[in-house]
Amino acid sequence: MKTMTYAEAIREAMSEEMRRDENVMFMGEDIGLYGGAFGISVGMLDEFGEKRVKDTPISEAVIAGAAAGAAATGLRPIMEIMFSDFFTISMDALVNQAAKMRYMFGGKAQVPMVCRTPGGSGTGAAAQHSQSLEAWFCHVPGIKVVTPSTPADAYGLLKASIRDNNPIVFIEQKLLYRTKGEVPVDQDDFIIELGVADVKRQGTDVTIVTYGRMVQRALEAAEIAAEKGISVEVVDPRTLQPLDKDTIIKSVEKTGKLIVVVEAAQTGSYAGEIIASVTESDAFDFLDAPVQRLCGKDVPIPYNPTLEAAVVPQVDEIVAAIEKAVNRG
Amino acid sequence: MSIERETLLEMYLRMNQARAFEEKVKWGFARGMIHGTTHLSIGQEASGVASCMALDEGDKASLSHRGHSAAIGFGVDLKKMMAELLGRANGYCKGKGGSMHIADIESGNLGANGIVGGGFSISVGAALTQQYQETGNVVLCFAGDGATNEGNFHESLNLASIWKLPVIFYIENNLYAMSNPLEKHMNITDIADRAASYGMPGVICDGNDVFDVYQTIQEAAKHCREGKGPVLVESKTYRWDGHSKSDAQAYRTMEERKEWMAKDPILRLRNHMIEEGIKTAEEVDAMDAKAKQDIEDAFEFAWNSPEPDVSTLTEDVYA
């Protein structure tokens, strides 16, 4: 085990995979000498050189398209889109090309590419640098979507993503980059399989399903609830597509109550998909309170810090939701 | 410019196969035997076939939505291609791709693309692989004139140029972006002029002349193989039919169409072969008949091929 930040864990995962496989390369805007807008790739240019760590122009369409073309012909590119908001410019390459190639070519192509990108609000960067767009990507068959909440998860999931043979959108939370945690880098080949949820806290009264930055808030809320005698279970799917429905359903069958917390704007968010997979399962019969979803408000992210904080779920709101669920039961 | 006799004969055969293929597709559409949509390349056979045949073993090509001539030029199996248009299980894409997605990545055919301009960046990535793995191969990227107004065109040319990637951006300028004539969708006459903005050579060839197309692509490929970076080639040509099957072609005159039909690339090559004594008129007729028969055989194969089983519906979404 080694204590490192979420950002360092991502760098370590990329570097290890590049050392392991000659065909893994990395490209994006300002990722070389500059080290990436969030400092993720500091030092990687020194180790791997310009052939394997490639600075691109500000051209998100061709970054994603070139990654797809390179992946389909034998490389395993990791690409970085500086803010997930900029994925709007890459969407053809991702949605129409990378995601579809295998299927529409009759299974004779594979597109092993990882699209790393920071998502989420909280930095005061306003509406075009703060969105949570994961539901868009989950809606496209052919793409996998990963969103780790801890340094260890970031490390293990990124290694798995680089080895996976599909296009993967790997959403990092920019407010998590500096958070620290124990990472099992010394364990030989520590990999976290995609599509396997992690129960971040065991509990018996209420299930909270959440991912990314909201995991930490749910855990804080669970601590507060525990002081009031309420036992909260926190399930982090870690991978949204494919979604580990079994772990979620099992938890709801145990607690009988479900709260889903996501940072993204509520309408059309992935919270709806998580809830539907519970309510259409046998776990429905175990529910003894209405399912609640705590999501971002349906507004663009505002610049003012007070307004910005008010958009996404806060710890006290999660505590209130827990109490409401328990009182109902 | 000369083309080796055997290559020239094969080229002539493939151009006739391409013409016959499109005629058969038109026929099949009219009878409801082929569904969906398709974009015929009649009139563009020299552009599609001679360019692909100028490539070397191991080179790649990504095709446009009007890609049948190019696919046949690249040397696809006609039976599997026709079966794909009929949506059959033994088609190139198991019946899941159709006309706009004929692909066979293993053989270097990176796929036709239903997104106009979608192939530019894919080709850049494929060229990156060639450079990275030092294969010495090049990528021929097909697109139409209209696609050069897409942002992806500009991002792709710029990146390919700064990274010196071995890709030939091959623009088949058939004068119309669907119904929109060139003079209404760009303020220049020659698309090749756009190359200057990216510091790469911009070359024009007569897309209805196999010799000019072949030589231009060979020279462009040589430039790429020498590590000098990409080339933009503009192939001036014309499609005889509408954009797709539902096109009434109100945007152009019969006179213009006839003028271009007189420049029939197949007829030009046929006359050349007879004049140069490469083949007699009778021998050429026999080649024409063989090409037609090949397509009849392909259609019969396709028509008698099984539909994909519904159980295959969810296969191949993920690797």
Short mmCIF file of C-alpha atoms in Angstrom, two decimals, chain A residues 262-267 294-302 307-314 317:
data_model
loop_
_atom_site.label_atom_id
_atom_site.label_comp_id
_atom_site.label_asym_id
_atom_site.label_seq_id
_atom_site.Cartn_x
_atom_site.Cartn_y
_atom_site.Cartn_z
CA VAL A 262 -25.81 12.16 -8.27
CA GLU A 263 -24.28 15.49 -9.08
CA ALA A 264 -25.70 15.68 -12.61
CA ALA A 265 -28.81 17.70 -13.46
CA GLN A 266 -31.82 15.61 -12.51
CA THR A 267 -33.79 15.35 -15.74
CA LEU A 294 -31.00 13.72 -4.95
CA CYS A 295 -29.58 15.27 -8.08
CA GLY A 296 -28.20 18.50 -9.36
CA LYS A 297 -30.78 21.14 -10.15
CA ASP A 298 -31.85 21.53 -13.75
CA VAL A 299 -29.79 24.67 -14.30
CA PRO A 300 -26.45 25.40 -15.98
CA ILE A 301 -23.72 25.60 -13.34
CA PRO A 302 -23.56 29.24 -12.13
CA LEU A 307 -25.11 29.58 -6.19
CA GLU A 308 -22.76 26.91 -7.54
CA ALA A 309 -22.79 25.00 -4.24
CA ALA A 310 -26.55 25.18 -4.15
CA VAL A 311 -26.87 23.33 -7.46
CA VAL A 312 -25.52 19.97 -6.30
CA PRO A 313 -26.58 17.76 -3.36
CA GLN A 314 -25.06 18.75 0.00
CA GLU A 317 -29.67 17.36 2.20
#
